[in-house]
Amino acid sequence: QAASSGKVTKARAYSVSLEFRQQLRTLMDGIRSTSPHFIRCIKPNPKSLPKVFDRRSVVEQLRYQGVLEAIRVSRAGYHVRKRHREAVLDYRRLAAKEQRHRLEIEVSRGAFADAARILFKALEHLVADVLPDVPGHGVQVGVTQIFFKREAADAYDAAAQRKRIESAIKIQARWRALLSRRWYCSLYASVIKLQAGVRGMKARKRASELRCWRAALKLQSAERGRRGRHVAKLR
């Protein structure tokens, strides 16, 4: 009985603790391999009716769950974060032409951390007026990520958007110029052909008139000669 009870106790310890550890290890491995996001559910109204939005109830839920406070704390810190590679590829077009060559060299050899330090050192003038009293003007380059304050991130995104619009306008202008040149060359060739055809027609008409005129002269000359010879015979 002791032996049997000991076996039962040992089996219970194995089936409970070992299985629990295995499940916990599997769960932690799954969590570490993913990027979990936590969702807070907010009821739109106390009666759970569709298409009814109770502003006061929603605000109370957000306040009591700490969502508003979390947003305030998040906005006060560097809550916009990007990896070195992502930030460099997003904002490298904002750098000057002479600095862009050096950035391309760093990117080509995979040194995105060095490229990020060079890039955001050169782009400080874009956020100098936005956050003048904040260290780094709202941008901090970390070991693996770059941290932005909301104002600095908005300033960089707005500058990148303006750059994209300017580039799009240049591309559209060159494409329209190419289409216009093609249309002009086609029109010019058509006009040349038309003018050549008209000149050829006029030249052929003039040549025909000259031939008729020369033929008339020959006929007149021959007739005068005949009359002259006839008069000479009569004398």
PDB file of N, CA, C and O in Angstrom, residues 131-198:
ATOM      1  N   LEU A 131      10.719  71.691 -31.282  1.00  0.00           N
ATOM      2  CA  LEU A 131      11.012  71.423 -29.871  1.00  0.00           C
ATOM      3  C   LEU A 131      12.400  71.988 -29.556  1.00  0.00           C
ATOM      4  O   LEU A 131      13.376  71.248 -29.424  1.00  0.00           O
ATOM      5  N   PRO A 132      12.514  73.308 -29.432  1.00  0.00           N
ATOM      6  CA  PRO A 132      13.852  73.896 -29.252  1.00  0.00           C
ATOM      7  C   PRO A 132      14.485  73.608 -27.897  1.00  0.00           C
ATOM      8  O   PRO A 132      15.709  73.587 -27.770  1.00  0.00           O
ATOM      9  N   ASP A 133      13.658  73.395 -26.852  1.00  0.00           N
ATOM     10  CA  ASP A 133      14.189  73.220 -25.497  1.00  0.00           C
ATOM     11  C   ASP A 133      14.338  71.762 -25.100  1.00  0.00           C
ATOM     12  O   ASP A 133      14.756  71.476 -23.971  1.00  0.00           O
ATOM     13  N   VAL A 134      13.995  70.840 -25.964  1.00  0.00           N
ATOM     14  CA  VAL A 134      14.071  69.411 -25.644  1.00  0.00           C
ATOM     15  C   VAL A 134      15.413  68.865 -26.134  1.00  0.00           C
ATOM     16  O   VAL A 134      15.833  69.184 -27.253  1.00  0.00           O
ATOM     17  N   PRO A 135      16.101  68.052 -25.325  1.00  0.00           N
ATOM     18  CA  PRO A 135      17.370  67.480 -25.777  1.00  0.00           C
ATOM     19  C   PRO A 135      17.198  66.667 -27.055  1.00  0.00           C
ATOM     20  O   PRO A 135      16.305  65.824 -27.151  1.00  0.00           O
ATOM     21  N   GLY A 136      18.064  66.932 -28.012  1.00  0.00           N
ATOM     22  CA  GLY A 136      17.954  66.237 -29.295  1.00  0.00           C
ATOM     23  C   GLY A 136      16.789  66.686 -30.127  1.00  0.00           C
ATOM     24  O   GLY A 136      16.497  66.075 -31.157  1.00  0.00           O
ATOM     25  N   HIS A 137      16.082  67.736 -29.687  1.00  0.00           N
ATOM     26  CA  HIS A 137      14.899  68.253 -30.385  1.00  0.00           C
ATOM     27  C   HIS A 137      13.849  67.170 -30.598  1.00  0.00           C
ATOM     28  O   HIS A 137      13.182  67.110 -31.626  1.00  0.00           O
ATOM     29  N   GLY A 138      13.692  66.312 -29.588  1.00  0.00           N
ATOM     30  CA  GLY A 138      12.640  65.297 -29.643  1.00  0.00           C
ATOM     31  C   GLY A 138      13.026  64.023 -30.354  1.00  0.00           C
ATOM     32  O   GLY A 138      12.150  63.197 -30.632  1.00  0.00           O
ATOM     33  N   VAL A 139      14.313  63.827 -30.640  1.00  0.00           N
ATOM     34  CA  VAL A 139      14.777  62.619 -31.330  1.00  0.00           C
ATOM     35  C   VAL A 139      15.972  62.061 -30.570  1.00  0.00           C
ATOM     36  O   VAL A 139      16.925  62.797 -30.282  1.00  0.00           O
ATOM     37  N   GLN A 140      15.909  60.770 -30.252  1.00  0.00           N
ATOM     38  CA  GLN A 140      17.019  60.095 -29.581  1.00  0.00           C
ATOM     39  C   GLN A 140      17.348  58.814 -30.342  1.00  0.00           C
ATOM     40  O   GLN A 140      16.457  57.996 -30.593  1.00  0.00           O
ATOM     41  N   VAL A 141      18.609  58.675 -30.718  1.00  0.00           N
ATOM     42  CA  VAL A 141      19.054  57.483 -31.447  1.00  0.00           C
ATOM     43  C   VAL A 141      19.559  56.467 -30.438  1.00  0.00           C
ATOM     44  O   VAL A 141      20.540  56.706 -29.733  1.00  0.00           O
ATOM     45  N   GLY A 142      18.865  55.316 -30.345  1.00  0.00           N
ATOM     46  CA  GLY A 142      19.244  54.271 -29.418  1.00  0.00           C
ATOM     47  C   GLY A 142      20.122  53.214 -30.068  1.00  0.00           C
ATOM     48  O   GLY A 142      20.611  53.366 -31.189  1.00  0.00           O
ATOM     49  N   VAL A 143      20.294  52.129 -29.354  1.00  0.00           N
ATOM     50  CA  VAL A 143      21.159  51.055 -29.843  1.00  0.00           C
ATOM     51  C   VAL A 143      20.518  50.319 -31.014  1.00  0.00           C
ATOM     52  O   VAL A 143      21.164  50.017 -32.019  1.00  0.00           O
ATOM     53  N   THR A 144      19.216  50.037 -30.905  1.00  0.00           N
ATOM     54  CA  THR A 144      18.523  49.305 -31.971  1.00  0.00           C
ATOM     55  C   THR A 144      17.365  50.091 -32.569  1.00  0.00           C
ATOM     56  O   THR A 144      16.896  49.745 -33.647  1.00  0.00           O
ATOM     57  N   GLN A 145      16.909  51.146 -31.865  1.00  0.00           N
ATOM     58  CA  GLN A 145      15.756  51.902 -32.333  1.00  0.00           C
ATOM     59  C   GLN A 145      16.014  53.398 -32.246  1.00  0.00           C
ATOM     60  O   GLN A 145      16.957  53.841 -31.577  1.00  0.00           O
ATOM     61  N   ILE A 146      15.149  54.158 -32.896  1.00  0.00           N
ATOM     62  CA  ILE A 146      15.169  55.616 -32.809  1.00  0.00           C
ATOM     63  C   ILE A 146      13.865  56.049 -32.173  1.00  0.00           C
ATOM     64  O   ILE A 146      12.778  55.623 -32.596  1.00  0.00           O
ATOM     65  N   PHE A 147      13.947  56.895 -31.168  1.00  0.00           N
ATOM     66  CA  PHE A 147      12.782  57.319 -30.400  1.00  0.00           C
ATOM     67  C   PHE A 147      12.424  58.759 -30.787  1.00  0.00           C
ATOM     68  O   PHE A 147      13.288  59.641 -30.797  1.00  0.00           O
ATOM     69  N   PHE A 148      11.150  58.959 -31.089  1.00  0.00           N
ATOM     70  CA  PHE A 148      10.660  60.273 -31.498  1.00  0.00           C
ATOM     71  C   PHE A 148       9.552  60.723 -30.560  1.00  0.00           C
ATOM     72  O   PHE A 148       8.718  59.919 -30.131  1.00  0.00           O
ATOM     73  N   LYS A 149       9.550  61.997 -30.263  1.00  0.00           N
ATOM     74  CA  LYS A 149       8.355  62.600 -29.695  1.00  0.00           C
ATOM     75  C   LYS A 149       7.362  62.832 -30.817  1.00  0.00           C
ATOM     76  O   LYS A 149       7.737  62.919 -31.989  1.00  0.00           O
ATOM     77  N   ARG A 150       6.089  62.935 -30.448  1.00  0.00           N
ATOM     78  CA  ARG A 150       5.055  63.054 -31.459  1.00  0.00           C
ATOM     79  C   ARG A 150       5.284  64.265 -32.367  1.00  0.00           C
ATOM     80  O   ARG A 150       5.131  64.176 -33.589  1.00  0.00           O
ATOM     81  N   GLU A 151       5.675  65.399 -31.793  1.00  0.00           N
ATOM     82  CA  GLU A 151       5.882  66.604 -32.599  1.00  0.00           C
ATOM     83  C   GLU A 151       7.018  66.408 -33.599  1.00  0.00           C
ATOM     84  O   GLU A 151       6.930  66.813 -34.765  1.00  0.00           O
ATOM     85  N   ALA A 152       8.104  65.766 -33.134  1.00  0.00           N
ATOM     86  CA  ALA A 152       9.242  65.534 -34.030  1.00  0.00           C
ATOM     87  C   ALA A 152       8.868  64.550 -35.141  1.00  0.00           C
ATOM     88  O   ALA A 152       9.228  64.745 -36.309  1.00  0.00           O
ATOM     89  N   ALA A 153       8.150  63.481 -34.779  1.00  0.00           N
ATOM     90  CA  ALA A 153       7.732  62.510 -35.792  1.00  0.00           C
ATOM     91  C   ALA A 153       6.816  63.154 -36.824  1.00  0.00           C
ATOM     92  O   ALA A 153       6.943  62.898 -38.031  1.00  0.00           O
ATOM     93  N   ASP A 154       5.900  64.016 -36.357  1.00  0.00           N
ATOM     94  CA  ASP A 154       5.010  64.702 -37.300  1.00  0.00           C
ATOM     95  C   ASP A 154       5.793  65.631 -38.227  1.00  0.00           C
ATOM     96  O   ASP A 154       5.481  65.740 -39.421  1.00  0.00           O
ATOM     97  N   ALA A 155       6.818  66.311 -37.666  1.00  0.00           N
ATOM     98  CA  ALA A 155       7.624  67.213 -38.494  1.00  0.00           C
ATOM     99  C   ALA A 155       8.387  66.435 -39.566  1.00  0.00           C
ATOM    100  O   ALA A 155       8.428  66.845 -40.738  1.00  0.00           O
ATOM    101  N   TYR A 156       8.981  65.292 -39.189  1.00  0.00           N
ATOM    102  CA  TYR A 156       9.699  64.484 -40.177  1.00  0.00           C
ATOM    103  C   TYR A 156       8.743  63.904 -41.216  1.00  0.00           C
ATOM    104  O   TYR A 156       9.051  63.878 -42.412  1.00  0.00           O
ATOM    105  N   ASP A 157       7.574  63.431 -40.767  1.00  0.00           N
ATOM    106  CA  ASP A 157       6.611  62.869 -41.718  1.00  0.00           C
ATOM    107  C   ASP A 157       6.112  63.945 -42.682  1.00  0.00           C
ATOM    108  O   ASP A 157       5.932  63.677 -43.882  1.00  0.00           O
ATOM    109  N   ALA A 158       5.875  65.165 -42.169  1.00  0.00           N
ATOM    110  CA  ALA A 158       5.421  66.254 -43.046  1.00  0.00           C
ATOM    111  C   ALA A 158       6.505  66.616 -44.064  1.00  0.00           C
ATOM    112  O   ALA A 158       6.211  66.848 -45.243  1.00  0.00           O
ATOM    113  N   ALA A 159       7.768  66.654 -43.614  1.00  0.00           N
ATOM    114  CA  ALA A 159       8.864  66.949 -44.542  1.00  0.00           C
ATOM    115  C   ALA A 159       9.007  65.858 -45.599  1.00  0.00           C
ATOM    116  O   ALA A 159       9.223  66.141 -46.784  1.00  0.00           O
ATOM    117  N   ALA A 160       8.860  64.599 -45.174  1.00  0.00           N
ATOM    118  CA  ALA A 160       8.934  63.500 -46.141  1.00  0.00           C
ATOM    119  C   ALA A 160       7.772  63.559 -47.129  1.00  0.00           C
ATOM    120  O   ALA A 160       7.945  63.287 -48.321  1.00  0.00           O
ATOM    121  N   GLN A 161       6.590  63.933 -46.628  1.00  0.00           N
ATOM    122  CA  GLN A 161       5.439  64.057 -47.514  1.00  0.00           C
ATOM    123  C   GLN A 161       5.643  65.172 -48.537  1.00  0.00           C
ATOM    124  O   GLN A 161       5.331  65.003 -49.728  1.00  0.00           O
ATOM    125  N   ARG A 162       6.195  66.306 -48.082  1.00  0.00           N
ATOM    126  CA  ARG A 162       6.482  67.403 -49.022  1.00  0.00           C
ATOM    127  C   ARG A 162       7.510  66.967 -50.060  1.00  0.00           C
ATOM    128  O   ARG A 162       7.394  67.309 -51.250  1.00  0.00           O
ATOM    129  N   LYS A 163       8.516  66.203 -49.610  1.00  0.00           N
ATOM    130  CA  LYS A 163       9.537  65.728 -50.546  1.00  0.00           C
ATOM    131  C   LYS A 163       8.931  64.794 -51.576  1.00  0.00           C
ATOM    132  O   LYS A 163       9.258  64.860 -52.774  1.00  0.00           O
ATOM    133  N   ARG A 164       8.037  63.915 -51.129  1.00  0.00           N
ATOM    134  CA  ARG A 164       7.387  63.008 -52.073  1.00  0.00           C
ATOM    135  C   ARG A 164       6.525  63.770 -53.066  1.00  0.00           C
ATOM    136  O   ARG A 164       6.488  63.438 -54.267  1.00  0.00           O
ATOM    137  N   ILE A 165       5.813  64.803 -52.589  1.00  0.00           N
ATOM    138  CA  ILE A 165       4.975  65.595 -53.490  1.00  0.00           C
ATOM    139  C   ILE A 165       5.841  66.322 -54.512  1.00  0.00           C
ATOM    140  O   ILE A 165       5.519  66.355 -55.716  1.00  0.00           O
ATOM    141  N   GLU A 166       6.958  66.924 -54.054  1.00  0.00           N
ATOM    142  CA  GLU A 166       7.865  67.606 -54.980  1.00  0.00           C
ATOM    143  C   GLU A 166       8.430  66.632 -56.016  1.00  0.00           C
ATOM    144  O   GLU A 166       8.510  66.955 -57.209  1.00  0.00           O
ATOM    145  N   SER A 167       8.806  65.440 -55.557  1.00  0.00           N
ATOM    146  CA  SER A 167       9.337  64.445 -56.495  1.00  0.00           C
ATOM    147  C   SER A 167       8.267  64.005 -57.488  1.00  0.00           C
ATOM    148  O   SER A 167       8.544  63.834 -58.675  1.00  0.00           O
ATOM    149  N   ALA A 168       7.041  63.822 -56.980  1.00  0.00           N
ATOM    150  CA  ALA A 168       5.951  63.428 -57.873  1.00  0.00           C
ATOM    151  C   ALA A 168       5.676  64.506 -58.912  1.00  0.00           C
ATOM    152  O   ALA A 168       5.426  64.204 -60.090  1.00  0.00           O
ATOM    153  N   ILE A 169       5.735  65.779 -58.484  1.00  0.00           N
ATOM    154  CA  ILE A 169       5.511  66.881 -59.428  1.00  0.00           C
ATOM    155  C   ILE A 169       6.607  66.904 -60.492  1.00  0.00           C
ATOM    156  O   ILE A 169       6.335  67.112 -61.688  1.00  0.00           O
ATOM    157  N   LYS A 170       7.873  66.685 -60.068  1.00  0.00           N
ATOM    158  CA  LYS A 170       8.969  66.654 -61.046  1.00  0.00           C
ATOM    159  C   LYS A 170       8.803  65.505 -62.042  1.00  0.00           C
ATOM    160  O   LYS A 170       9.008  65.668 -63.246  1.00  0.00           O
ATOM    161  N   ILE A 171       8.424  64.338 -61.521  1.00  0.00           N
ATOM    162  CA  ILE A 171       8.217  63.192 -62.409  1.00  0.00           C
ATOM    163  C   ILE A 171       7.075  63.470 -63.385  1.00  0.00           C
ATOM    164  O   ILE A 171       7.181  63.193 -64.591  1.00  0.00           O
ATOM    165  N   GLN A 172       5.971  64.035 -62.856  1.00  0.00           N
ATOM    166  CA  GLN A 172       4.843  64.353 -63.734  1.00  0.00           C
ATOM    167  C   GLN A 172       5.234  65.402 -64.770  1.00  0.00           C
ATOM    168  O   GLN A 172       4.836  65.303 -65.948  1.00  0.00           O
ATOM    169  N   ALA A 173       6.019  66.414 -64.352  1.00  0.00           N
ATOM    170  CA  ALA A 173       6.438  67.452 -65.296  1.00  0.00           C
ATOM    171  C   ALA A 173       7.312  66.870 -66.404  1.00  0.00           C
ATOM    172  O   ALA A 173       7.136  67.200 -67.592  1.00  0.00           O
ATOM    173  N   ARG A 174       8.239  65.999 -66.039  1.00  0.00           N
ATOM    174  CA  ARG A 174       9.101  65.403 -67.062  1.00  0.00           C
ATOM    175  C   ARG A 174       8.313  64.467 -67.982  1.00  0.00           C
ATOM    176  O   ARG A 174       8.586  64.404 -69.190  1.00  0.00           O
ATOM    177  N   TRP A 175       7.347  63.752 -67.407  1.00  0.00           N
ATOM    178  CA  TRP A 175       6.536  62.869 -68.240  1.00  0.00           C
ATOM    179  C   TRP A 175       5.682  63.688 -69.206  1.00  0.00           C
ATOM    180  O   TRP A 175       5.563  63.337 -70.389  1.00  0.00           O
ATOM    181  N   ARG A 176       5.090  64.793 -68.713  1.00  0.00           N
ATOM    182  CA  ARG A 176       4.308  65.657 -69.599  1.00  0.00           C
ATOM    183  C   ARG A 176       5.208  66.279 -70.668  1.00  0.00           C
ATOM    184  O   ARG A 176       4.794  66.414 -71.831  1.00  0.00           O
ATOM    185  N   ALA A 177       6.427  66.670 -70.274  1.00  0.00           N
ATOM    186  CA  ALA A 177       7.356  67.232 -71.258  1.00  0.00           C
ATOM    187  C   ALA A 177       7.711  66.192 -72.324  1.00  0.00           C
ATOM    188  O   ALA A 177       7.777  66.510 -73.519  1.00  0.00           O
ATOM    189  N   LEU A 178       7.914  64.936 -71.897  1.00  0.00           N
ATOM    190  CA  LEU A 178       8.219  63.871 -72.853  1.00  0.00           C
ATOM    191  C   LEU A 178       7.051  63.666 -73.816  1.00  0.00           C
ATOM    192  O   LEU A 178       7.243  63.555 -75.043  1.00  0.00           O
ATOM    193  N   LEU A 179       5.832  63.627 -73.262  1.00  0.00           N
ATOM    194  CA  LEU A 179       4.656  63.463 -74.114  1.00  0.00           C
ATOM    195  C   LEU A 179       4.502  64.646 -75.062  1.00  0.00           C
ATOM    196  O   LEU A 179       4.145  64.468 -76.236  1.00  0.00           O
ATOM    197  N   SER A 180       4.768  65.866 -74.554  1.00  0.00           N
ATOM    198  CA  SER A 180       4.657  67.060 -75.410  1.00  0.00           C
ATOM    199  C   SER A 180       5.690  67.035 -76.529  1.00  0.00           C
ATOM    200  O   SER A 180       5.388  67.391 -77.673  1.00  0.00           O
ATOM    201  N   ARG A 181       6.935  66.619 -76.185  1.00  0.00           N
ATOM    202  CA  ARG A 181       7.966  66.537 -77.222  1.00  0.00           C
ATOM    203  C   ARG A 181       7.606  65.497 -78.271  1.00  0.00           C
ATOM    204  O   ARG A 181       7.805  65.716 -79.476  1.00  0.00           O
ATOM    205  N   ARG A 182       7.088  64.356 -77.822  1.00  0.00           N
ATOM    206  CA  ARG A 182       6.669  63.335 -78.782  1.00  0.00           C
ATOM    207  C   ARG A 182       5.543  63.864 -79.674  1.00  0.00           C
ATOM    208  O   ARG A 182       5.548  63.640 -80.894  1.00  0.00           O
ATOM    209  N   TRP A 183       4.566  64.540 -79.072  1.00  0.00           N
ATOM    210  CA  TRP A 183       3.456  65.090 -79.851  1.00  0.00           C
ATOM    211  C   TRP A 183       3.957  66.148 -80.831  1.00  0.00           C
ATOM    212  O   TRP A 183       3.535  66.179 -81.995  1.00  0.00           O
ATOM    213  N   TYR A 184       4.888  67.007 -80.360  1.00  0.00           N
ATOM    214  CA  TYR A 184       5.427  68.053 -81.235  1.00  0.00           C
ATOM    215  C   TYR A 184       6.216  67.439 -82.390  1.00  0.00           C
ATOM    216  O   TYR A 184       6.076  67.880 -83.542  1.00  0.00           O
ATOM    217  N   CYS A 185       7.046  66.434 -82.102  1.00  0.00           N
ATOM    218  CA  CYS A 185       7.833  65.797 -83.163  1.00  0.00           C
ATOM    219  C   CYS A 185       6.918  65.132 -84.187  1.00  0.00           C
ATOM    220  O   CYS A 185       7.157  65.213 -85.408  1.00  0.00           O
ATOM    221  N   SER A 186       5.858  64.473 -83.686  1.00  0.00           N
ATOM    222  CA  SER A 186       4.907  63.853 -84.601  1.00  0.00           C
ATOM    223  C   SER A 186       4.189  64.901 -85.444  1.00  0.00           C
ATOM    224  O   SER A 186       4.036  64.746 -86.668  1.00  0.00           O
ATOM    225  N   LEU A 187       3.762  65.989 -84.790  1.00  0.00           N
ATOM    226  CA  LEU A 187       3.086  67.064 -85.519  1.00  0.00           C
ATOM    227  C   LEU A 187       4.026  67.722 -86.524  1.00  0.00           C
ATOM    228  O   LEU A 187       3.635  68.016 -87.667  1.00  0.00           O
ATOM    229  N   TYR A 188       5.288  67.939 -86.100  1.00  0.00           N
ATOM    230  CA  TYR A 188       6.269  68.568 -86.989  1.00  0.00           C
ATOM    231  C   TYR A 188       6.514  67.704 -88.224  1.00  0.00           C
ATOM    232  O   TYR A 188       6.561  68.196 -89.362  1.00  0.00           O
ATOM    233  N   ALA A 189       6.648  66.378 -87.998  1.00  0.00           N
ATOM    234  CA  ALA A 189       6.856  65.472 -89.127  1.00  0.00           C
ATOM    235  C   ALA A 189       5.645  65.483 -90.063  1.00  0.00           C
ATOM    236  O   ALA A 189       5.793  65.475 -91.294  1.00  0.00           O
ATOM    237  N   SER A 190       4.444  65.535 -89.479  1.00  0.00           N
ATOM    238  CA  SER A 190       3.233  65.566 -90.303  1.00  0.00           C
ATOM    239  C   SER A 190       3.156  66.857 -91.107  1.00  0.00           C
ATOM    240  O   SER A 190       2.792  66.849 -92.298  1.00  0.00           O
ATOM    241  N   VAL A 191       3.507  67.976 -90.473  1.00  0.00           N
ATOM    242  CA  VAL A 191       3.485  69.261 -91.177  1.00  0.00           C
ATOM    243  C   VAL A 191       4.500  69.278 -92.313  1.00  0.00           C
ATOM    244  O   VAL A 191       4.216  69.768 -93.420  1.00  0.00           O
ATOM    245  N   ILE A 192       5.694  68.723 -92.039  1.00  0.00           N
ATOM    246  CA  ILE A 192       6.723  68.662 -93.087  1.00  0.00           C
ATOM    247  C   ILE A 192       6.228  67.834 -94.273  1.00  0.00           C
ATOM    248  O   ILE A 192       6.398  68.219 -95.443  1.00  0.00           O
ATOM    249  N   LYS A 193       5.606  66.684 -93.961  1.00  0.00           N
ATOM    250  CA  LYS A 193       5.072  65.856 -95.041  1.00  0.00           C
ATOM    251  C   LYS A 193       3.982  66.594 -95.817  1.00  0.00           C
ATOM    252  O   LYS A 193       3.928  66.536 -97.049  1.00  0.00           O
ATOM    253  N   LEU A 194       3.106  67.282 -95.067  1.00  0.00           N
ATOM    254  CA  LEU A 194       2.032  68.024 -95.724  1.00  0.00           C
ATOM    255  C   LEU A 194       2.588  69.146 -96.599  1.00  0.00           C
ATOM    256  O   LEU A 194       2.157  69.338 -97.754  1.00  0.00           O
ATOM    257  N   GLN A 195       3.550  69.896 -96.043  1.00  0.00           N
ATOM    258  CA  GLN A 195       4.165  70.965 -96.820  1.00  0.00           C
ATOM    259  C   GLN A 195       4.876  70.412 -98.053  1.00  0.00           C
ATOM    260  O   GLN A 195       4.798  70.984 -99.156  1.00  0.00           O
ATOM    261  N   ALA A 196       5.584  69.285 -97.881  1.00  0.00           N
ATOM    262  CA  ALA A 196       6.271  68.669 -99.024  1.00  0.00           C
ATOM    263  C   ALA A 196       5.267  68.247-100.088  1.00  0.00           C
ATOM    264  O   ALA A 196       5.496  68.427-101.309  1.00  0.00           O
ATOM    265  N   GLY A 197       4.136  67.686 -99.637  1.00  0.00           N
ATOM    266  CA  GLY A 197       3.113  67.296-100.592  1.00  0.00           C
ATOM    267  C   GLY A 197       2.539  68.478-101.347  1.00  0.00           C
ATOM    268  O   GLY A 197       2.340  68.423-102.567  1.00  0.00           O
ATOM    269  N   VAL A 198       2.262  69.576-100.602  1.00  0.00           N
ATOM    270  CA  VAL A 198       1.708  70.774-101.241  1.00  0.00           C
ATOM    271  C   VAL A 198       2.724  71.370-102.215  1.00  0.00           C
ATOM    272  O   VAL A 198       2.368  71.777-103.348  1.00  0.00           O
TER     273      VAL A 198
END
